[in-house]
mmCIF file of N, CA and C in Angstrom:
data_model
loop_
_atom_site.group_PDB
_atom_site.id
_atom_site.type_symbol
_atom_site.label_atom_id
_atom_site.label_comp_id
_atom_site.label_asym_id
_atom_site.label_seq_id
_atom_site.Cartn_x
_atom_site.Cartn_y
_atom_site.Cartn_z
ATOM 1 N N MET F 1 -9.239 -12.955 7.919
ATOM 2 C CA MET F 1 -8.164 -13.797 7.461
ATOM 3 C C MET F 1 -8.596 -14.460 6.149
ATOM 4 N N PHE F 2 -7.765 -14.370 5.160
ATOM 5 C CA PHE F 2 -8.083 -14.934 3.855
ATOM 6 C C PHE F 2 -7.497 -16.338 3.733
ATOM 7 N N SER F 3 -8.117 -17.155 2.887
ATOM 8 C CA SER F 3 -7.670 -18.537 2.728
ATOM 9 C C SER F 3 -6.366 -18.592 1.932
ATOM 10 N N THR F 4 -5.722 -19.752 2.008
ATOM 11 C CA THR F 4 -4.487 -19.956 1.264
ATOM 12 C C THR F 4 -4.743 -19.860 -0.234
ATOM 13 N N GLU F 5 -5.874 -20.385 -0.687
ATOM 14 C CA GLU F 5 -6.214 -20.314 -2.111
ATOM 15 C C GLU F 5 -6.324 -18.857 -2.570
ATOM 16 N N GLN F 6 -6.974 -18.031 -1.784
ATOM 17 C CA GLN F 6 -7.104 -16.619 -2.130
ATOM 18 C C GLN F 6 -5.740 -15.950 -2.229
ATOM 19 N N LYS F 7 -4.870 -16.245 -1.299
ATOM 20 C CA LYS F 7 -3.540 -15.652 -1.303
ATOM 21 C C LYS F 7 -2.736 -16.107 -2.519
ATOM 22 N N VAL F 8 -2.813 -17.402 -2.837
ATOM 23 C CA VAL F 8 -2.076 -17.939 -3.987
ATOM 24 C C VAL F 8 -2.583 -17.306 -5.277
ATOM 25 N N LEU F 9 -3.888 -17.174 -5.424
ATOM 26 C CA LEU F 9 -4.441 -16.561 -6.637
ATOM 27 C C LEU F 9 -4.043 -15.090 -6.749
ATOM 28 N N ALA F 10 -4.033 -14.378 -5.637
ATOM 29 C CA ALA F 10 -3.627 -12.969 -5.652
ATOM 30 C C ALA F 10 -2.155 -12.849 -6.049
ATOM 31 N N VAL F 11 -1.317 -13.715 -5.505
ATOM 32 C CA VAL F 11 0.113 -13.694 -5.854
ATOM 33 C C VAL F 11 0.298 -14.054 -7.320
ATOM 34 N N MET F 12 -0.467 -15.033 -7.807
ATOM 35 C CA MET F 12 -0.385 -15.420 -9.228
ATOM 36 C C MET F 12 -0.675 -14.230 -10.143
ATOM 37 N N ALA F 13 -1.652 -13.432 -9.770
ATOM 38 C CA ALA F 13 -1.993 -12.265 -10.586
ATOM 39 C C ALA F 13 -0.809 -11.304 -10.676
ATOM 40 N N HIS F 14 -0.126 -11.100 -9.568
ATOM 41 C CA HIS F 14 0.974 -10.139 -9.549
ATOM 42 C C HIS F 14 2.223 -10.641 -10.257
ATOM 43 N N ILE F 15 2.514 -11.931 -10.153
ATOM 44 C CA ILE F 15 3.749 -12.431 -10.764
ATOM 45 C C ILE F 15 3.514 -13.075 -12.126
ATOM 46 N N SER F 16 2.355 -12.859 -12.692
ATOM 47 C CA SER F 16 2.063 -13.443 -14.008
ATOM 48 C C SER F 16 2.930 -12.842 -15.109
ATOM 49 N N TYR F 17 3.651 -11.775 -14.823
ATOM 50 C CA TYR F 17 4.561 -11.212 -15.826
ATOM 51 C C TYR F 17 5.703 -12.170 -16.144
ATOM 52 N N LEU F 18 5.864 -13.198 -15.323
ATOM 53 C CA LEU F 18 6.893 -14.194 -15.607
ATOM 54 C C LEU F 18 6.485 -15.110 -16.769
ATOM 55 N N LEU F 19 5.218 -15.081 -17.141
ATOM 56 C CA LEU F 19 4.743 -15.888 -18.265
ATOM 57 C C LEU F 19 5.108 -15.211 -19.578
ATOM 58 N N ALA F 20 5.417 -16.014 -20.545
ATOM 59 C CA ALA F 20 5.782 -15.465 -21.862
ATOM 60 C C ALA F 20 4.525 -15.059 -22.630
ATOM 61 N N GLY F 21 4.718 -14.199 -23.583
ATOM 62 C CA GLY F 21 3.608 -13.805 -24.457
ATOM 63 C C GLY F 21 2.561 -12.974 -23.747
ATOM 64 N N ILE F 22 1.323 -13.251 -24.062
ATOM 65 C CA ILE F 22 0.212 -12.463 -23.541
ATOM 66 C C ILE F 22 -0.303 -12.984 -22.200
ATOM 67 N N GLY F 23 0.340 -14.004 -21.656
ATOM 68 C CA GLY F 23 -0.086 -14.607 -20.401
ATOM 69 C C GLY F 23 -0.151 -13.637 -19.240
ATOM 70 N N PHE F 24 0.724 -12.657 -19.230
ATOM 71 C CA PHE F 24 0.723 -11.729 -18.099
ATOM 72 C C PHE F 24 -0.470 -10.789 -18.124
ATOM 73 N N ILE F 25 -1.183 -10.728 -19.242
ATOM 74 C CA ILE F 25 -2.433 -9.983 -19.313
ATOM 75 C C ILE F 25 -3.605 -10.928 -19.050
ATOM 76 N N LEU F 26 -3.530 -12.130 -19.607
ATOM 77 C CA LEU F 26 -4.643 -13.073 -19.492
ATOM 78 C C LEU F 26 -4.848 -13.593 -18.074
ATOM 79 N N VAL F 27 -3.784 -13.877 -17.360
ATOM 80 C CA VAL F 27 -3.923 -14.454 -16.014
ATOM 81 C C VAL F 27 -4.686 -13.513 -15.084
ATOM 82 N N PRO F 28 -4.297 -12.245 -14.944
ATOM 83 C CA PRO F 28 -5.082 -11.373 -14.064
ATOM 84 C C PRO F 28 -6.513 -11.156 -14.571
ATOM 85 N N LEU F 29 -6.670 -11.094 -15.890
ATOM 86 C CA LEU F 29 -8.009 -10.906 -16.448
ATOM 87 C C LEU F 29 -8.901 -12.099 -16.131
ATOM 88 N N ILE F 30 -8.386 -13.303 -16.323
ATOM 89 C CA ILE F 30 -9.157 -14.514 -16.025
ATOM 90 C C ILE F 30 -9.466 -14.594 -14.538
ATOM 91 N N LEU F 31 -8.492 -14.298 -13.697
ATOM 92 C CA LEU F 31 -8.729 -14.335 -12.249
ATOM 93 C C LEU F 31 -9.764 -13.299 -11.838
ATOM 94 N N MET F 32 -9.710 -12.138 -12.431
ATOM 95 C CA MET F 32 -10.658 -11.087 -12.103
ATOM 96 C C MET F 32 -12.086 -11.497 -12.484
ATOM 97 N N LEU F 33 -12.237 -12.132 -13.649
ATOM 98 C CA LEU F 33 -13.565 -12.558 -14.099
ATOM 99 C C LEU F 33 -14.031 -13.826 -13.384
ATOM 100 N N TRP F 34 -13.093 -14.729 -13.079
ATOM 101 C CA TRP F 34 -13.428 -15.995 -12.452
ATOM 102 C C TRP F 34 -13.830 -15.818 -10.986
ATOM 103 N N LYS F 35 -13.173 -14.935 -10.291
ATOM 104 C CA LYS F 35 -13.416 -14.727 -8.865
ATOM 105 C C LYS F 35 -14.139 -13.401 -8.612
ATOM 106 N N LYS F 36 -15.212 -13.166 -9.333
ATOM 107 C CA LYS F 36 -15.968 -11.914 -9.197
ATOM 108 C C LYS F 36 -16.454 -11.666 -7.770
ATOM 109 N N GLU F 37 -16.876 -12.731 -7.096
ATOM 110 C CA GLU F 37 -17.452 -12.588 -5.757
ATOM 111 C C GLU F 37 -16.390 -12.443 -4.666
ATOM 112 N N ASP F 38 -15.165 -12.759 -4.985
ATOM 113 C CA ASP F 38 -14.072 -12.707 -4.013
ATOM 114 C C ASP F 38 -13.369 -11.357 -4.142
ATOM 115 N N ASP F 39 -13.686 -10.449 -3.253
ATOM 116 C CA ASP F 39 -13.139 -9.090 -3.332
ATOM 117 C C ASP F 39 -11.622 -9.065 -3.250
ATOM 118 N N PHE F 40 -11.045 -9.924 -2.411
ATOM 119 C CA PHE F 40 -9.595 -9.927 -2.220
ATOM 120 C C PHE F 40 -8.870 -10.305 -3.507
ATOM 121 N N VAL F 41 -9.247 -11.420 -4.104
ATOM 122 C CA VAL F 41 -8.600 -11.879 -5.339
ATOM 123 C C VAL F 41 -8.904 -10.913 -6.476
ATOM 124 N N ARG F 42 -10.153 -10.480 -6.569
ATOM 125 C CA ARG F 42 -10.548 -9.584 -7.662
ATOM 126 C C ARG F 42 -9.771 -8.264 -7.606
ATOM 127 N N GLU F 43 -9.618 -7.717 -6.424
ATOM 128 C CA GLU F 43 -8.909 -6.434 -6.296
ATOM 129 C C GLU F 43 -7.429 -6.584 -6.635
ATOM 130 N N HIS F 44 -6.800 -7.652 -6.178
ATOM 131 C CA HIS F 44 -5.395 -7.870 -6.516
ATOM 132 C C HIS F 44 -5.226 -8.117 -8.013
ATOM 133 N N ALA F 45 -6.123 -8.896 -8.604
ATOM 134 C CA ALA F 45 -6.050 -9.167 -10.042
ATOM 135 C C ALA F 45 -6.279 -7.888 -10.846
ATOM 136 N N LYS F 46 -7.195 -7.069 -10.385
ATOM 137 C CA LYS F 46 -7.476 -5.800 -11.077
ATOM 138 C C LYS F 46 -6.268 -4.872 -11.035
ATOM 139 N N GLN F 47 -5.632 -4.782 -9.884
ATOM 140 C CA GLN F 47 -4.440 -3.937 -9.764
ATOM 141 C C GLN F 47 -3.325 -4.448 -10.679
ATOM 142 N N ALA F 48 -3.119 -5.765 -10.677
ATOM 143 C CA ALA F 48 -2.067 -6.350 -11.517
ATOM 144 C C ALA F 48 -2.372 -6.135 -12.992
ATOM 145 N N LEU F 49 -3.623 -6.334 -13.394
ATOM 146 C CA LEU F 49 -4.006 -6.140 -14.786
ATOM 147 C C LEU F 49 -3.763 -4.699 -15.230
ATOM 148 N N CYS F 50 -4.144 -3.749 -14.414
ATOM 149 C CA CYS F 50 -3.939 -2.340 -14.766
ATOM 150 C C CYS F 50 -2.458 -2.004 -14.896
ATOM 151 N N MET F 51 -1.655 -2.504 -13.984
ATOM 152 C CA MET F 51 -0.214 -2.240 -14.051
ATOM 153 C C MET F 51 0.393 -2.878 -15.285
ATOM 154 N N HIS F 52 0.000 -4.111 -15.581
ATOM 155 C CA HIS F 52 0.541 -4.806 -16.746
ATOM 156 C C HIS F 52 0.142 -4.097 -18.040
ATOM 157 N N LEU F 53 -1.101 -3.629 -18.114
ATOM 158 C CA LEU F 53 -1.529 -2.895 -19.308
ATOM 159 C C LEU F 53 -0.756 -1.588 -19.473
ATOM 160 N N CYS F 54 -0.521 -0.895 -18.380
ATOM 161 C CA CYS F 54 0.245 0.354 -18.456
ATOM 162 C C CYS F 54 1.678 0.095 -18.922
ATOM 163 N N ILE F 55 2.273 -0.990 -18.468
ATOM 164 C CA ILE F 55 3.625 -1.332 -18.898
ATOM 165 C C ILE F 55 3.644 -1.663 -20.386
ATOM 166 N N VAL F 56 2.635 -2.383 -20.868
ATOM 167 C CA VAL F 56 2.559 -2.706 -22.301
ATOM 168 C C VAL F 56 2.435 -1.422 -23.125
ATOM 169 N N ILE F 57 1.611 -0.511 -22.681
ATOM 170 C CA ILE F 57 1.416 0.746 -23.414
ATOM 171 C C ILE F 57 2.709 1.554 -23.414
ATOM 172 N N ALA F 58 3.345 1.683 -22.259
ATOM 173 C CA ALA F 58 4.594 2.449 -22.179
ATOM 174 C C ALA F 58 5.678 1.809 -23.033
ATOM 175 N N SER F 59 5.772 0.490 -23.016
ATOM 176 C CA SER F 59 6.778 -0.202 -23.825
ATOM 177 C C SER F 59 6.521 -0.013 -25.318
ATOM 178 N N THR F 60 5.270 -0.047 -25.692
ATOM 179 C CA THR F 60 4.920 0.150 -27.102
ATOM 180 C C THR F 60 5.268 1.556 -27.564
ATOM 181 N N VAL F 61 4.938 2.537 -26.757
ATOM 182 C CA VAL F 61 5.243 3.929 -27.110
ATOM 183 C C VAL F 61 6.754 4.125 -27.237
ATOM 184 N N VAL F 62 7.509 3.633 -26.276
ATOM 185 C CA VAL F 62 8.968 3.774 -26.332
ATOM 186 C C VAL F 62 9.525 3.001 -27.523
ATOM 187 N N GLY F 63 8.970 1.828 -27.800
ATOM 188 C CA GLY F 63 9.427 1.045 -28.946
ATOM 189 C C GLY F 63 9.208 1.761 -30.259
ATOM 190 N N VAL F 64 8.031 2.347 -30.441
ATOM 191 C CA VAL F 64 7.737 3.094 -31.666
ATOM 192 C C VAL F 64 8.632 4.320 -31.770
ATOM 193 N N LEU F 65 8.778 5.037 -30.667
ATOM 194 C CA LEU F 65 9.632 6.224 -30.690
ATOM 195 C C LEU F 65 11.102 5.850 -30.910
ATOM 196 N N SER F 66 11.523 4.703 -30.406
ATOM 197 C CA SER F 66 12.898 4.254 -30.640
ATOM 198 C C SER F 66 13.111 3.927 -32.109
ATOM 199 N N PHE F 67 12.095 3.383 -32.737
ATOM 200 C CA PHE F 67 12.166 3.096 -34.165
ATOM 201 C C PHE F 67 12.379 4.389 -34.944
ATOM 202 N N LEU F 68 11.803 5.462 -34.444
ATOM 203 C CA LEU F 68 11.959 6.771 -35.077
ATOM 204 C C LEU F 68 13.198 7.515 -34.567
ATOM 205 N N LEU F 69 14.024 6.844 -33.781
ATOM 206 C CA LEU F 69 15.271 7.365 -33.211
ATOM 207 C C LEU F 69 15.076 8.429 -32.141
ATOM 208 N N VAL F 70 13.851 8.767 -31.828
ATOM 209 C CA VAL F 70 13.599 9.743 -30.775
ATOM 210 C C VAL F 70 13.560 9.057 -29.420
ATOM 211 N N GLY F 71 13.011 7.841 -29.395
ATOM 212 C CA GLY F 71 12.787 7.152 -28.132
ATOM 213 C C GLY F 71 13.993 6.485 -27.530
ATOM 214 N N ILE F 72 15.118 6.507 -28.222
ATOM 215 C CA ILE F 72 16.315 5.883 -27.656
ATOM 216 C C ILE F 72 16.652 6.530 -26.314
ATOM 217 N N LEU F 73 16.354 7.808 -26.191
ATOM 218 C CA LEU F 73 16.598 8.503 -24.939
ATOM 219 C C LEU F 73 15.626 8.066 -23.846
ATOM 220 N N LEU F 74 14.503 7.463 -24.236
ATOM 221 C CA LEU F 74 13.504 7.022 -23.263
ATOM 222 C C LEU F 74 13.756 5.616 -22.737
ATOM 223 N N ILE F 75 14.661 4.887 -23.350
ATOM 224 C CA ILE F 75 14.918 3.508 -22.925
ATOM 225 C C ILE F 75 15.367 3.426 -21.463
ATOM 226 N N PRO F 76 16.258 4.304 -20.977
ATOM 227 C CA PRO F 76 16.596 4.248 -19.543
ATOM 228 C C PRO F 76 15.375 4.498 -18.646
ATOM 229 N N LEU F 77 14.477 5.370 -19.082
ATOM 230 C CA LEU F 77 13.256 5.619 -18.317
ATOM 231 C C LEU F 77 12.393 4.360 -18.283
ATOM 232 N N LEU F 78 12.294 3.672 -19.406
ATOM 233 C CA LEU F 78 11.518 2.435 -19.464
ATOM 234 C C LEU F 78 12.143 1.362 -18.575
ATOM 235 N N LEU F 79 13.453 1.299 -18.540
ATOM 236 C CA LEU F 79 14.132 0.356 -17.644
ATOM 237 C C LEU F 79 13.855 0.684 -16.182
ATOM 238 N N LEU F 80 13.846 1.964 -15.852
ATOM 239 C CA LEU F 80 13.526 2.384 -14.495
ATOM 240 C C LEU F 80 12.090 2.014 -14.138
ATOM 241 N N ILE F 81 11.174 2.239 -15.063
ATOM 242 C CA ILE F 81 9.775 1.864 -14.838
ATOM 243 C C ILE F 81 9.664 0.351 -14.642
ATOM 244 N N GLY F 82 10.414 -0.406 -15.426
ATOM 245 C CA GLY F 82 10.413 -1.861 -15.284
ATOM 246 C C GLY F 82 10.913 -2.310 -13.923
ATOM 247 N N LEU F 83 11.947 -1.662 -13.431
ATOM 248 C CA LEU F 83 12.459 -1.995 -12.097
ATOM 249 C C LEU F 83 11.448 -1.657 -11.004
ATOM 250 N N VAL F 84 10.827 -0.495 -11.135
ATOM 251 C CA VAL F 84 9.802 -0.110 -10.164
ATOM 252 C C VAL F 84 8.648 -1.112 -10.205
ATOM 253 N N TRP F 85 8.250 -1.521 -11.409
ATOM 254 C CA TRP F 85 7.177 -2.501 -11.577
ATOM 255 C C TRP F 85 7.553 -3.816 -10.903
ATOM 256 N N PHE F 86 8.773 -4.275 -11.125
ATOM 257 C CA PHE F 86 9.225 -5.537 -10.539
ATOM 258 C C PHE F 86 9.168 -5.482 -9.020
ATOM 259 N N PHE F 87 9.750 -4.447 -8.423
ATOM 260 C CA PHE F 87 9.780 -4.367 -6.965
ATOM 261 C C PHE F 87 8.394 -4.097 -6.385
ATOM 262 N N ALA F 88 7.570 -3.341 -7.102
ATOM 263 C CA ALA F 88 6.201 -3.108 -6.638
ATOM 264 C C ALA F 88 5.394 -4.398 -6.665
ATOM 265 N N SER F 89 5.626 -5.246 -7.666
ATOM 266 C CA SER F 89 4.891 -6.510 -7.726
ATOM 267 C C SER F 89 5.347 -7.459 -6.614
ATOM 268 N N ILE F 90 6.624 -7.446 -6.286
ATOM 269 C CA ILE F 90 7.109 -8.258 -5.164
ATOM 270 C C ILE F 90 6.472 -7.767 -3.862
ATOM 271 N N TYR F 91 6.403 -6.457 -3.705
ATOM 272 C CA TYR F 91 5.769 -5.888 -2.515
ATOM 273 C C TYR F 91 4.277 -6.220 -2.486
ATOM 274 N N ALA F 92 3.620 -6.192 -3.651
ATOM 275 C CA ALA F 92 2.199 -6.544 -3.730
ATOM 276 C C ALA F 92 1.988 -8.005 -3.333
ATOM 277 N N CYS F 93 2.892 -8.874 -3.738
ATOM 278 C CA CYS F 93 2.810 -10.285 -3.339
ATOM 279 C C CYS F 93 2.943 -10.424 -1.827
ATOM 280 N N TRP F 94 3.863 -9.687 -1.260
ATOM 281 C CA TRP F 94 4.064 -9.720 0.188
ATOM 282 C C TRP F 94 2.803 -9.243 0.917
ATOM 283 N N LYS F 95 2.184 -8.183 0.385
ATOM 284 C CA LYS F 95 0.942 -7.671 0.971
ATOM 285 C C LYS F 95 -0.160 -8.721 0.883
ATOM 286 N N ALA F 96 -0.271 -9.406 -0.268
ATOM 287 C CA ALA F 96 -1.308 -10.422 -0.455
ATOM 288 C C ALA F 96 -1.117 -11.575 0.528
ATOM 289 N N VAL F 97 0.120 -12.000 0.714
ATOM 290 C CA VAL F 97 0.399 -13.095 1.640
ATOM 291 C C VAL F 97 0.055 -12.692 3.077
ATOM 292 N N ASN F 98 0.166 -11.409 3.377
ATOM 293 C CA ASN F 98 -0.124 -10.903 4.723
ATOM 294 C C ASN F 98 -1.549 -10.360 4.859
ATOM 295 N N ASP F 99 -2.461 -10.824 3.994
ATOM 296 C CA ASP F 99 -3.893 -10.475 4.073
ATOM 297 C C ASP F 99 -4.177 -8.983 3.911
ATOM 298 N N GLU F 100 -3.389 -8.313 3.097
ATOM 299 C CA GLU F 100 -3.588 -6.881 2.890
ATOM 300 C C GLU F 100 -3.848 -6.586 1.413
ATOM 301 N N TYR F 101 -4.563 -5.517 1.177
ATOM 302 C CA TYR F 101 -4.773 -5.046 -0.188
ATOM 303 C C TYR F 101 -3.590 -4.187 -0.603
ATOM 304 N N TYR F 102 -3.420 -4.027 -1.920
ATOM 305 C CA TYR F 102 -2.310 -3.214 -2.420
ATOM 306 C C TYR F 102 -2.752 -2.480 -3.678
ATOM 307 N N SER F 103 -2.341 -1.246 -3.789
ATOM 308 C CA SER F 103 -2.594 -0.448 -4.985
ATOM 309 C C SER F 103 -1.257 -0.041 -5.586
ATOM 310 N N TYR F 104 -1.058 -0.374 -6.856
ATOM 311 C CA TYR F 104 0.178 0.027 -7.527
ATOM 312 C C TYR F 104 0.216 1.545 -7.654
ATOM 313 N N PRO F 105 1.402 2.131 -7.537
ATOM 314 C CA PRO F 105 1.508 3.585 -7.699
ATOM 315 C C PRO F 105 1.195 4.000 -9.133
ATOM 316 N N LEU F 106 0.506 5.078 -9.288
ATOM 317 C CA LEU F 106 0.207 5.730 -10.562
ATOM 318 C C LEU F 106 -0.822 5.033 -11.446
ATOM 319 N N VAL F 107 -1.361 3.897 -11.054
ATOM 320 C CA VAL F 107 -2.384 3.245 -11.889
ATOM 321 C C VAL F 107 -3.713 3.099 -11.164
ATOM 322 N N GLN F 108 -3.852 3.680 -9.998
ATOM 323 C CA GLN F 108 -5.091 3.556 -9.240
ATOM 324 C C GLN F 108 -6.272 4.160 -9.993
ATOM 325 N N TRP F 109 -6.058 5.234 -10.728
ATOM 326 C CA TRP F 109 -7.135 5.856 -11.499
ATOM 327 C C TRP F 109 -7.717 4.887 -12.520
ATOM 328 N N LEU F 110 -6.871 4.048 -13.116
ATOM 329 C CA LEU F 110 -7.358 3.066 -14.086
ATOM 330 C C LEU F 110 -8.089 1.932 -13.379
ATOM 331 N N ALA F 111 -7.568 1.497 -12.261
ATOM 332 C CA ALA F 111 -8.198 0.405 -11.517
ATOM 333 C C ALA F 111 -9.576 0.822 -10.999
ATOM 334 N N ASP F 112 -9.744 2.074 -10.638
ATOM 335 C CA ASP F 112 -11.028 2.555 -10.158
ATOM 336 C C ASP F 112 -12.109 2.483 -11.235
ATOM 337 N N ARG F 113 -11.719 2.535 -12.484
ATOM 338 C CA ARG F 113 -12.674 2.511 -13.589
ATOM 339 C C ARG F 113 -13.093 1.105 -13.994
ATOM 340 N N LEU F 114 -12.363 0.083 -13.529
ATOM 341 C CA LEU F 114 -12.724 -1.302 -13.880
ATOM 342 C C LEU F 114 -13.794 -1.841 -12.982
#
C-alpha cells in the first residue's frame, strides 16, 4: 500500500499537462529526480515524462509540416493522439490512486531507456 503523498505526486506527474508552458515537462522531470528512491513515484513520473515528450515531438512535426501545407492533413491525427493522451492520463491517475503502476501505450520503449 502506497502513502497518500506518493499517490498525489504520481497523479501530479500525469496531470501536469494542465500547466502552461514548459511545466508539463518540468513537473515529471523534477518528480523523477526528486524521488529517485521511491519506485512508485519515479515510475509514474517517468511514464508521464515520456508521454509528454512524445506529444511535444509529434506536435512540433505536425506544426512544421502544417506550415509547409503538407501537415494540414495530419491535424486530425494529432487531435486523435491528444484525446488518447488525455484519456490515458486520466486512466493513469486512476491506476496511481489504486496503488497500481501504469505504462502509456506506445512509449514504453522510451521509458525503458530512462
